[in-house]
XYZ file of C-alpha atoms in Angstrom:
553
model
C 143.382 -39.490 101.571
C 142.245 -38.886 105.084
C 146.075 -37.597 105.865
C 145.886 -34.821 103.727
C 142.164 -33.146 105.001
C 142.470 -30.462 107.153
C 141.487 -30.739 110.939
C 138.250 -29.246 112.502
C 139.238 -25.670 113.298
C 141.561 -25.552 110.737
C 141.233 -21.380 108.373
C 141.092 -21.825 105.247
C 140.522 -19.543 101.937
C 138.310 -20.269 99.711
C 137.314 -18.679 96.111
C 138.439 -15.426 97.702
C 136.131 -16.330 100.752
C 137.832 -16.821 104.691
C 136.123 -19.669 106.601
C 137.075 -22.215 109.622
C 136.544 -26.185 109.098
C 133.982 -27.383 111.322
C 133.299 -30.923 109.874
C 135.148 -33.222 108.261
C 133.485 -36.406 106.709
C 131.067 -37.749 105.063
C 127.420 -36.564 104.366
C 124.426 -38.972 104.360
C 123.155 -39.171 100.961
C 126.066 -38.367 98.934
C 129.546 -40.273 97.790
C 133.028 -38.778 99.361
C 133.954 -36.737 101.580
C 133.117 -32.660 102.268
C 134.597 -30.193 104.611
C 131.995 -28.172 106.554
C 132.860 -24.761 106.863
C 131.761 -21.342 108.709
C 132.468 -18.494 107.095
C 133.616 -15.585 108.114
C 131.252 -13.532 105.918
C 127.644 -14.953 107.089
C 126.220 -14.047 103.497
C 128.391 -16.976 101.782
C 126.758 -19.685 104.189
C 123.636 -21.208 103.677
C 122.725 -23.173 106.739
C 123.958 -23.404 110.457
C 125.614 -27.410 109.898
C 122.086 -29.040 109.935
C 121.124 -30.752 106.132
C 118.119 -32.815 105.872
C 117.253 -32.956 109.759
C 121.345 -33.929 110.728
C 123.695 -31.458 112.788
C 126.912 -31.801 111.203
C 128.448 -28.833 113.205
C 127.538 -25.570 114.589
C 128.094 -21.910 113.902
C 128.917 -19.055 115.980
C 126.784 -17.174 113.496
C 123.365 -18.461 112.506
C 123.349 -19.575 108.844
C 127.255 -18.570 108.137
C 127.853 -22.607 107.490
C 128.409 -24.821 103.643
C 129.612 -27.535 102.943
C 132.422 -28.000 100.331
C 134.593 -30.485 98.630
C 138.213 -30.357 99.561
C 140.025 -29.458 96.415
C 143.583 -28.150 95.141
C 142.035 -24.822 95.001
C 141.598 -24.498 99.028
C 144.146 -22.482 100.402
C 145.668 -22.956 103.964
C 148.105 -20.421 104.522
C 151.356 -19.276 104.576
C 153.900 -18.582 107.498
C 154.804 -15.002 108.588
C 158.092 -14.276 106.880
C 156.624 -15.545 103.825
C 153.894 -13.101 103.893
C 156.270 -10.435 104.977
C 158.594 -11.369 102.020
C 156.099 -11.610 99.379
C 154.706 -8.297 100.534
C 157.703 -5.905 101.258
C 160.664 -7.380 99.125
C 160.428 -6.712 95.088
C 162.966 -8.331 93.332
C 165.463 -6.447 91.229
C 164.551 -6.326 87.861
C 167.804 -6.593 86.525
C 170.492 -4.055 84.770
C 168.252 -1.713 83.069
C 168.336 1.736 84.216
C 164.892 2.802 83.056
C 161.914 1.187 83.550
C 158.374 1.759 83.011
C 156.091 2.500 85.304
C 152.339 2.690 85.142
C 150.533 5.377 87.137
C 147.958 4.175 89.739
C 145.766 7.271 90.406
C 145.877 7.691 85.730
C 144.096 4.061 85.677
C 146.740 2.960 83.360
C 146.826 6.075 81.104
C 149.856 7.399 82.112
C 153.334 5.962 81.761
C 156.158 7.385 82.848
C 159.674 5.721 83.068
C 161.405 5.972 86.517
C 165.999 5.903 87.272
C 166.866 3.598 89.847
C 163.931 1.616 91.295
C 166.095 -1.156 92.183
C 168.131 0.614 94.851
C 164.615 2.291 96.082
C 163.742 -2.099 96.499
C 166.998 -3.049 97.855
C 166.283 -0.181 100.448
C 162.858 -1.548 101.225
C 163.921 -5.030 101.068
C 166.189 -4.794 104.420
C 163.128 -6.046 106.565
C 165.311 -5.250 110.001
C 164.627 -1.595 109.382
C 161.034 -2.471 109.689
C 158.948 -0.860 112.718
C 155.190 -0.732 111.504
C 153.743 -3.797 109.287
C 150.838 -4.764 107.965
C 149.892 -8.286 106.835
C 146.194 -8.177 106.700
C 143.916 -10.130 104.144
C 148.046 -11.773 103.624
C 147.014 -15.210 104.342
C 149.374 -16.161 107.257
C 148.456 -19.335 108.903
C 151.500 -20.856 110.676
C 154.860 -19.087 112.810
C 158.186 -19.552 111.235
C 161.126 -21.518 112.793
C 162.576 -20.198 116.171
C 164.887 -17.944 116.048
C 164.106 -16.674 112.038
C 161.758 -13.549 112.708
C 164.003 -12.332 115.226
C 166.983 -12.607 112.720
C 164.595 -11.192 109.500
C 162.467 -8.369 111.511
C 163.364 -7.661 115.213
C 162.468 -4.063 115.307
C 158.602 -4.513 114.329
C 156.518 -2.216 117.094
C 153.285 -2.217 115.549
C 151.613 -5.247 113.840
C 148.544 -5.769 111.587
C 147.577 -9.658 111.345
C 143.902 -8.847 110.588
C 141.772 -10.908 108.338
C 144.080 -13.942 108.056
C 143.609 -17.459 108.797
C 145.421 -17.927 111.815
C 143.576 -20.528 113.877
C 144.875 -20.455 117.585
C 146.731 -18.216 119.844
C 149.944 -20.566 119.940
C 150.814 -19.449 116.537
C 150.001 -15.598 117.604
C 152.596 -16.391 120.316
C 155.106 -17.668 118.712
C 154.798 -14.774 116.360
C 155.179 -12.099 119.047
C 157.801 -14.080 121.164
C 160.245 -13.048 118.396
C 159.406 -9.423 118.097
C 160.946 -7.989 121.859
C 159.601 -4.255 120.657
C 155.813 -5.177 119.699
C 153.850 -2.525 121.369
C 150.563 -2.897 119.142
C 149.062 -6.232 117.975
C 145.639 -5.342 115.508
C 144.065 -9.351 114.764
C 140.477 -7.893 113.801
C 138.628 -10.258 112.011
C 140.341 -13.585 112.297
C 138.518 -16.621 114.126
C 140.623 -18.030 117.329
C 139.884 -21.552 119.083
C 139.090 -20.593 122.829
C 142.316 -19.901 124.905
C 140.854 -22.929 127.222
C 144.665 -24.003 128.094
C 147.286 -22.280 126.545
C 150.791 -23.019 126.214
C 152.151 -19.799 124.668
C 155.130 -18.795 126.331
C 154.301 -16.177 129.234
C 156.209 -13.649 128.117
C 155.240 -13.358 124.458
C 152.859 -10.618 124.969
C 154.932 -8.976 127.747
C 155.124 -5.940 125.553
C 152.344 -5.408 124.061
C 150.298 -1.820 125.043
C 147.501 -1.837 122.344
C 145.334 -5.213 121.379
C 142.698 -4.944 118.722
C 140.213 -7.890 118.180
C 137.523 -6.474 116.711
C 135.324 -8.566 114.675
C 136.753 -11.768 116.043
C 133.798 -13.172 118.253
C 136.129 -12.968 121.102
C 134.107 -13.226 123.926
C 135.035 -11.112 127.438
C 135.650 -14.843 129.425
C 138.408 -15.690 126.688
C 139.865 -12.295 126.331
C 139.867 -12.434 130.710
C 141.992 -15.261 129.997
C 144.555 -13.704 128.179
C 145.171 -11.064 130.104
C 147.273 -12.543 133.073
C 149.693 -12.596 129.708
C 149.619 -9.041 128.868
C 150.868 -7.287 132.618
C 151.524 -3.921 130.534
C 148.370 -4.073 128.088
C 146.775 -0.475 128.316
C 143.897 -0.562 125.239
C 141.994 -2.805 124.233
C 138.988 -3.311 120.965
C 136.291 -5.851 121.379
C 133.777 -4.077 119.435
C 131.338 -6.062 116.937
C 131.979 -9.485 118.625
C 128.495 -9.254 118.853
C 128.858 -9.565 122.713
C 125.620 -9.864 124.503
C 126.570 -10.280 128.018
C 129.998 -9.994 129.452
C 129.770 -12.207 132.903
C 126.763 -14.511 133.598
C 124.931 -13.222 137.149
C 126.888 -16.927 138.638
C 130.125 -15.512 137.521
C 129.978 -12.077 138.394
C 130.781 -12.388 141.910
C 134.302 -14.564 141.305
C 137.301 -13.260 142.489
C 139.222 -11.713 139.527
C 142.902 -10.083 140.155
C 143.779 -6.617 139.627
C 145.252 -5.776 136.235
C 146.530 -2.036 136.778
C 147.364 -0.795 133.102
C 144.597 -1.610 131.440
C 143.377 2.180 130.381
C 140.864 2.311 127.962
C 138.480 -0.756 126.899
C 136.399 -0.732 123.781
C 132.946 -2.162 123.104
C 131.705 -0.468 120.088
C 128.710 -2.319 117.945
C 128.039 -5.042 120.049
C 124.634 -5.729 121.951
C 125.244 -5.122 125.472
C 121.946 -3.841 127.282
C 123.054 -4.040 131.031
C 125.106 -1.235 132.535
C 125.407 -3.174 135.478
C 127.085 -6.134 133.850
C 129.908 -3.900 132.107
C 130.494 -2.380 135.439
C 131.753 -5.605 136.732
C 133.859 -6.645 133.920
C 135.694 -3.681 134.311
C 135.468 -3.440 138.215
C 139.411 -5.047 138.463
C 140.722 -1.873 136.279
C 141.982 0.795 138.688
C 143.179 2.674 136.011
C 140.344 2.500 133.762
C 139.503 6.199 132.203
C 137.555 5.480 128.978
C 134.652 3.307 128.404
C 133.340 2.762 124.857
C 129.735 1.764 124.522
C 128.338 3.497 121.122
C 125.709 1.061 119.334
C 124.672 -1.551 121.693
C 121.634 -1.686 123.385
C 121.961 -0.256 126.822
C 118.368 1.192 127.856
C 118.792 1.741 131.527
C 121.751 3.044 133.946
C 120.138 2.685 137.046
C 121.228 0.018 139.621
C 119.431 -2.445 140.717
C 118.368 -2.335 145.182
C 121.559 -3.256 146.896
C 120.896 -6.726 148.876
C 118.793 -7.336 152.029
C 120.523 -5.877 154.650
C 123.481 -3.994 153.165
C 124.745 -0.750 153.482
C 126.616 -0.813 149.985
C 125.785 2.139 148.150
C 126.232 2.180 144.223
C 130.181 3.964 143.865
C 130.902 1.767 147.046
C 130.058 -1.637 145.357
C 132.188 -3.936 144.037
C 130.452 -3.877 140.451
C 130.983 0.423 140.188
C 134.374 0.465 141.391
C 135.831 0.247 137.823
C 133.851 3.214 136.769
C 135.227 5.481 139.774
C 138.307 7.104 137.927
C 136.526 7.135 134.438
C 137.045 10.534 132.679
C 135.322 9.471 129.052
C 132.342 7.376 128.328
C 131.047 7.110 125.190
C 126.835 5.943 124.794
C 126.085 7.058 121.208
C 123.327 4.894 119.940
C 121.843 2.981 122.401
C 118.699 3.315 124.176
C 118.852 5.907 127.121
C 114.858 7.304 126.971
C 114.790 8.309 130.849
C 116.602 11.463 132.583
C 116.856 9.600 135.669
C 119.456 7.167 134.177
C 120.931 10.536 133.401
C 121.129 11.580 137.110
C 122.603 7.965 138.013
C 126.119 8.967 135.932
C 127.605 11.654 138.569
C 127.340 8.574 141.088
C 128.677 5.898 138.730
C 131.012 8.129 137.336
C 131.965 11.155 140.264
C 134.856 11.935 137.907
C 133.282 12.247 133.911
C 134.915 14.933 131.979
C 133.051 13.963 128.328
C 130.092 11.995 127.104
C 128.508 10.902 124.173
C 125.000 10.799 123.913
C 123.709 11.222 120.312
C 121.425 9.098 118.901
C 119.525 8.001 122.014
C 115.737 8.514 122.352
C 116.861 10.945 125.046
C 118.204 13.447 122.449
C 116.281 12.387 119.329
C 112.651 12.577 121.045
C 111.277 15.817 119.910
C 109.272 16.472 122.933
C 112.813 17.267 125.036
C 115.121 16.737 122.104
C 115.761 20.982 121.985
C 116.417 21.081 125.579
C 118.719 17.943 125.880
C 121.849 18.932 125.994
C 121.086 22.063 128.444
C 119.931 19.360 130.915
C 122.250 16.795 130.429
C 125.161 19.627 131.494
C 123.259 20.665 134.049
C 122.524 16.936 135.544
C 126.299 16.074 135.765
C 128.833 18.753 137.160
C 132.033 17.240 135.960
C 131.177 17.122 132.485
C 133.712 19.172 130.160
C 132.700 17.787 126.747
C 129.362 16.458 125.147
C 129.251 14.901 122.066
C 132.798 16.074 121.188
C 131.615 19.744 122.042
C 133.313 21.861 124.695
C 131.209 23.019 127.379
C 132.120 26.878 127.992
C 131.682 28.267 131.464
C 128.632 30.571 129.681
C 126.978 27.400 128.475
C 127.368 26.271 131.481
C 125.763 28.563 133.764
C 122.932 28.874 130.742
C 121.895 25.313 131.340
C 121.975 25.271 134.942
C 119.510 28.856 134.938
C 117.379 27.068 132.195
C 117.368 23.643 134.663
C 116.507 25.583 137.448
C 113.587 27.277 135.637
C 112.410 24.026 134.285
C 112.546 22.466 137.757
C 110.698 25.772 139.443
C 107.227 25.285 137.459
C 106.842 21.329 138.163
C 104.351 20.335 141.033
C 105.960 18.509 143.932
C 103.818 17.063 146.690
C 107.199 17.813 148.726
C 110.781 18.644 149.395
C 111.853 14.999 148.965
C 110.211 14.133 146.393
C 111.522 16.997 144.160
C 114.930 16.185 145.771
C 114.544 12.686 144.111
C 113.458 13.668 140.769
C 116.400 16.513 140.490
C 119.380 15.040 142.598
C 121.481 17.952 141.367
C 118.874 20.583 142.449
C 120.215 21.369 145.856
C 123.630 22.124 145.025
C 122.294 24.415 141.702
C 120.442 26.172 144.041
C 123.517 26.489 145.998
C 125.682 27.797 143.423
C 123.158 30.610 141.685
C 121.843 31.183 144.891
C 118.402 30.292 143.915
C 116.022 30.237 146.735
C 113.549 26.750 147.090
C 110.016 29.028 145.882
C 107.439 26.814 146.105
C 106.603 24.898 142.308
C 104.010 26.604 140.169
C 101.486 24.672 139.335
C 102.082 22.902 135.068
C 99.466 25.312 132.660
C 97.174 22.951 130.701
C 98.164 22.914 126.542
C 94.478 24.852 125.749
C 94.374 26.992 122.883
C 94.252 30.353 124.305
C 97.647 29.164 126.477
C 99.315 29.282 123.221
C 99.319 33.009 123.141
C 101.189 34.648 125.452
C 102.327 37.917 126.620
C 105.989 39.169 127.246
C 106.878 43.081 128.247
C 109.992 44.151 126.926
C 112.244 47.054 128.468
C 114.375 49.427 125.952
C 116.950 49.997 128.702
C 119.822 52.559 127.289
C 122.376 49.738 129.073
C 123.056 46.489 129.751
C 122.040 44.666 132.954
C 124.112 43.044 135.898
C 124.563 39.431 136.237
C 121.972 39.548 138.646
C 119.399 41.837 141.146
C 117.972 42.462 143.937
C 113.824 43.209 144.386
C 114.228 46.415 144.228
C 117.363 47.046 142.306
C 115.008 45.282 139.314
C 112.199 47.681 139.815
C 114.984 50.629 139.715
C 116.952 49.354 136.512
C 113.313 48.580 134.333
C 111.518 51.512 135.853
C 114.551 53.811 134.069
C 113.641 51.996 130.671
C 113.617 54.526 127.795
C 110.125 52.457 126.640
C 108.461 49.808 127.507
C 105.932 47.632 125.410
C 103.755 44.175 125.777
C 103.688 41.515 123.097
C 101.420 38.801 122.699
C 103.728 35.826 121.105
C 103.953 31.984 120.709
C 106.599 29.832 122.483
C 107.536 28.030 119.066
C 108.669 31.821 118.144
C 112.214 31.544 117.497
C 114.327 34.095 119.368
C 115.873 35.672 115.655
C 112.270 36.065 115.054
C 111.378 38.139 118.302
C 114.618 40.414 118.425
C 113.814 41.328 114.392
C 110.212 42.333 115.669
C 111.352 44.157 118.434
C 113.768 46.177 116.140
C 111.258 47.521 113.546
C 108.679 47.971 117.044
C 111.230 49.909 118.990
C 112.573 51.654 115.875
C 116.131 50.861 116.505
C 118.175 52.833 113.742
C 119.549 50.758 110.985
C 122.875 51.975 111.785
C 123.031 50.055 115.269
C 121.562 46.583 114.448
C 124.094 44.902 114.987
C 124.669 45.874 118.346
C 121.022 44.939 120.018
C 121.407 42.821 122.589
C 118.616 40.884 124.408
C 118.468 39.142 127.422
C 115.614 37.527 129.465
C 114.871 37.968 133.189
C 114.554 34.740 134.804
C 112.107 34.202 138.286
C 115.167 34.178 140.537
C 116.052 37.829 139.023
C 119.192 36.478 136.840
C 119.695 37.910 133.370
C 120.430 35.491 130.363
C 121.215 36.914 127.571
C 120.070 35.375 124.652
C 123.058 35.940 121.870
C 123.628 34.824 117.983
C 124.309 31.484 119.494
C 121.114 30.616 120.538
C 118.977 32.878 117.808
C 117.817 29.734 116.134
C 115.901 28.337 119.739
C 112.753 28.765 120.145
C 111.258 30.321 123.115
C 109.544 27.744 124.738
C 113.084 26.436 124.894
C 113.907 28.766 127.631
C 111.277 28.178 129.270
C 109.157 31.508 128.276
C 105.907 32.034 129.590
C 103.054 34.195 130.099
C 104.159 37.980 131.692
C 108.173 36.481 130.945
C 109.994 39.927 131.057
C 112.618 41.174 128.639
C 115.455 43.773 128.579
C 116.623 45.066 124.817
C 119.944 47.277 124.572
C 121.340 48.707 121.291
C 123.994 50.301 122.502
């Protein structure tokens, strides 16, 4: 009977598989009646709602859609307490003391009998104790009466409703409008009808700090919707929703209010590509301070020309302002190729403590690949962490040195234009006290380039930070010897100091205590420790007549 078939958007389970009734009706060029269904799983579908030329329905997800009879063995649901019952409350067993219990980690080979497992259940079974639940894969469909989850479970502060086959966010609603201490609501992969108009009570979510909906193909218009019912909501998951774009260009400049918890925001494995448009969905979070964006597909970071006529600049705009008081961003595999999108994140993001960068062209592309962390530091002054690794005030100053001396044998046509290919070159310049030489013209990669020679000072101690002229002439010139080597940059820098043991004789006994450092053009020492033994010297930038100091004191 027509009565008894479920309504279009309607979860149900199927054969172990969860799916959402798109169709309901007949299907030309067969008796009865089918349900059309998209899965959740795309691999159990077979076509998109079209058969034999028709559209039947559509799919979120191409090819995720099937047809199927409705039969006794389609299950839709149960409420919440019955879930929670059938989960947490084992029934006593009866009056036997002992009873036999299998081991789980044996795979049934052990059996042991266990004393009083019926008051360990009857402790368990008092559900108002409970604080942290988790119904996923459970099956819950449908809310309970008013008034019963509040008597049964009051105390529940974090809950897991993921992978069920709740269809709307009513039911989520009237859920949470019984549970005054939920803090954390996880509903990753479930399938929601569009919040168009709710009529949730307004203060069912009033609570709630932590909102996962992962997996849910929630898009960021429908989740901006539910906000205005989540005033205290400070994280929140959207990640593989596969979200293209967040706010179409005609939306983009709508008036949006302030929501001023909202801490940390979530995009993981989606397929963003515009920097630009995440900027303005986040632009109404003051209190924004990290950004997830690992595995989509952003290539670029640099704006786009403000409009004719305006004096907007980029952490001015209305589409940065979100990313002003951001501390973390996270960019793991995506697209970044360019070092200039690399210079645009000090002025998107003034206040960036750590980044994440792996997996980019930028750090994978073996032409720059050795170098791309050193320059990456260097770029952006705020940085603390990159790619979970703390930046030490030595690595720092490394970077910036090995920056500077990467910047100092480019060609520039002029001051401006080396200005606007190194932003940050000024201000290093500043703080080493660097002076602006004029850029040596780039060697040509010939053959005879390759080989190189280096002069190396056995000093009897180790040099000052830095020199002056003539204070360098005085500190080599009292070198105990003194020797050229003709080397290649790929040598590593474990390689050189090993040669320049067994050529300088240094006694076995003090190995372990050579030191070696390289003098840089500006007449700074950098001291090239166990750290960085395994980098090469073309890493640092070596080059013909590159001057060395050895100690082994």
């Amino acid at each position: 009977m027509l009565s008894d078939l479920p309504a279009t958007g309607t979860r149900i389970s199927h054969s172990g598989s969860l799916g959402t009734v798109r169709y309901v009706g007949s299907v030309d060029g067969t008796n009865g009646l089918w349900l059309g269904v998209e899965w959740d799983d795309p691999k159990r579908g077979k076509h998109d709602g079209v058969k034999d030329g028709r559209r039947y329905f559509s799919c979120l997800v191409p090819n995720s859609g099937s047809f199927i009879r409705p039969t006794a063995a389609i299950s839709y649901g149960v409420t919440f307490l019955s879930a929670l019952t059938s989960k947490y409350i084992d029934l006593p067993r009866g009056t036997a003391s002992l009873e036999k219990v299998v081991l789980g980690s044996s795979g049934g080979a052990i059996e042991v009998e266990a004393v009083g497992l019926d008051k360990i259940r009857n402790n368990l079974a008092r559900l108002e104790r409970l604080r942290e639940v988790s119904l996923d894969n459970e099956y819950v469909s449908k809310a309970d009466p008013a008034g019963e989850v509040t008597r049964t479970c009051p105390g529940i502060r974090g809950l897991d409703l993921s992978k069920n086959l709740i269809s709307d966010w009513e039911t989520i609603a009237a859920i949470a409008i019984e549970l005054q201490s939920l803090k954390c609501l996880r509903l990753d992969d479930n399938r929601f009808k569009p919040p168009e108009n709710l009529h949730c009570d307004i203060t069912a979510f009033r609570h709630l700090e932590e909102l996962q909906l992962n997996a849910t193909l929630t898009s960021w218009n429908e989740f901006d919707k539910l906000l205005p019912y989540m005033p205290n909501l400070r994280s929140v998951e959207l990640g593989y929703n596969r979200l293209c774009v967040l706010y179409p260009a005609a939306s983009s400049q709508v008036a949006r209010p302030s929501h001023s918890t909202l801490e940390i925001v979530n995009f993981d494995g989606n397929e963003l590509e515009s920097f630009v448009d995440v900027s303005s969905a986040v632009a109404n979070f003051p209190k924004l301070h990290r950004l997830i964006l690992t595995s989509n597909r952003v290539e670029h970071l640099r704006s786009p020309p403000p409009p004719p006529g305006s004096l907007e600049t980029v952490s001015g705009s209305t589409w940065a302002r979100g990313l002003l008081g951001l501390n973390h961003l996270a960019l793991a595999f995506n697209r970044l190729a360019a070092w200039a999108d690399i210079d645009m994140l000090p002025i998107w993001c003034p206040n960036l403590e750590s980044l994440t960068l792996t997996g980019n062209p930028l750090t994978t592309d073996p032409s720059h690949a050795s170098y791309a962390r050193a320059f990456t530091i260097a770029k952006i002054p705020s940085l603390k962490s990159l790619d979970g690794t703390t930046i030490s005030p030595r690595e720092r100053t490394d970077s910036e040195l090995l920056y500077l001396s990467h910047i100092a044998k480019q060609p520039f046509s002029s001051a401006d234009e080396k200005r606007a290919a190194h932003p940050q070159f000024e201000a290093l310049c500043t703080k080493h006290s660097v002076s602006d030489a004029p850029a040596v013209p780039e060697a040509q990669d010939t053959l005879s380039s390759r080989l190189i020679n280096v002069r190396i000072y056995h000093v009897p101690h180790a040099p000052p930070a830095s020199i002056s002229p003539d204070g360098l002439t005085s500190f080599l010139g009292g070198s105990k010897s003194e020797m050229t080597l003709r080397v290649l940059t790929t040598m590593p820098v474990r390689t050189l100091r090993l040669k320049l043991i067994k050529s300088f004789k240094v006694p076995k006994a003090r190995h372990g205590t050579v030191r070696l450092w390289m003098v840089l053009p500006d007449r700074h020492f950098v001291e090239l420790d166990e750290g960085y033994a395994g980098r090469d010297l073309g890493y640092w930038g070596v080059e013909d007549n590159t001057q060395f100091v050895l100690v082994d004191e």
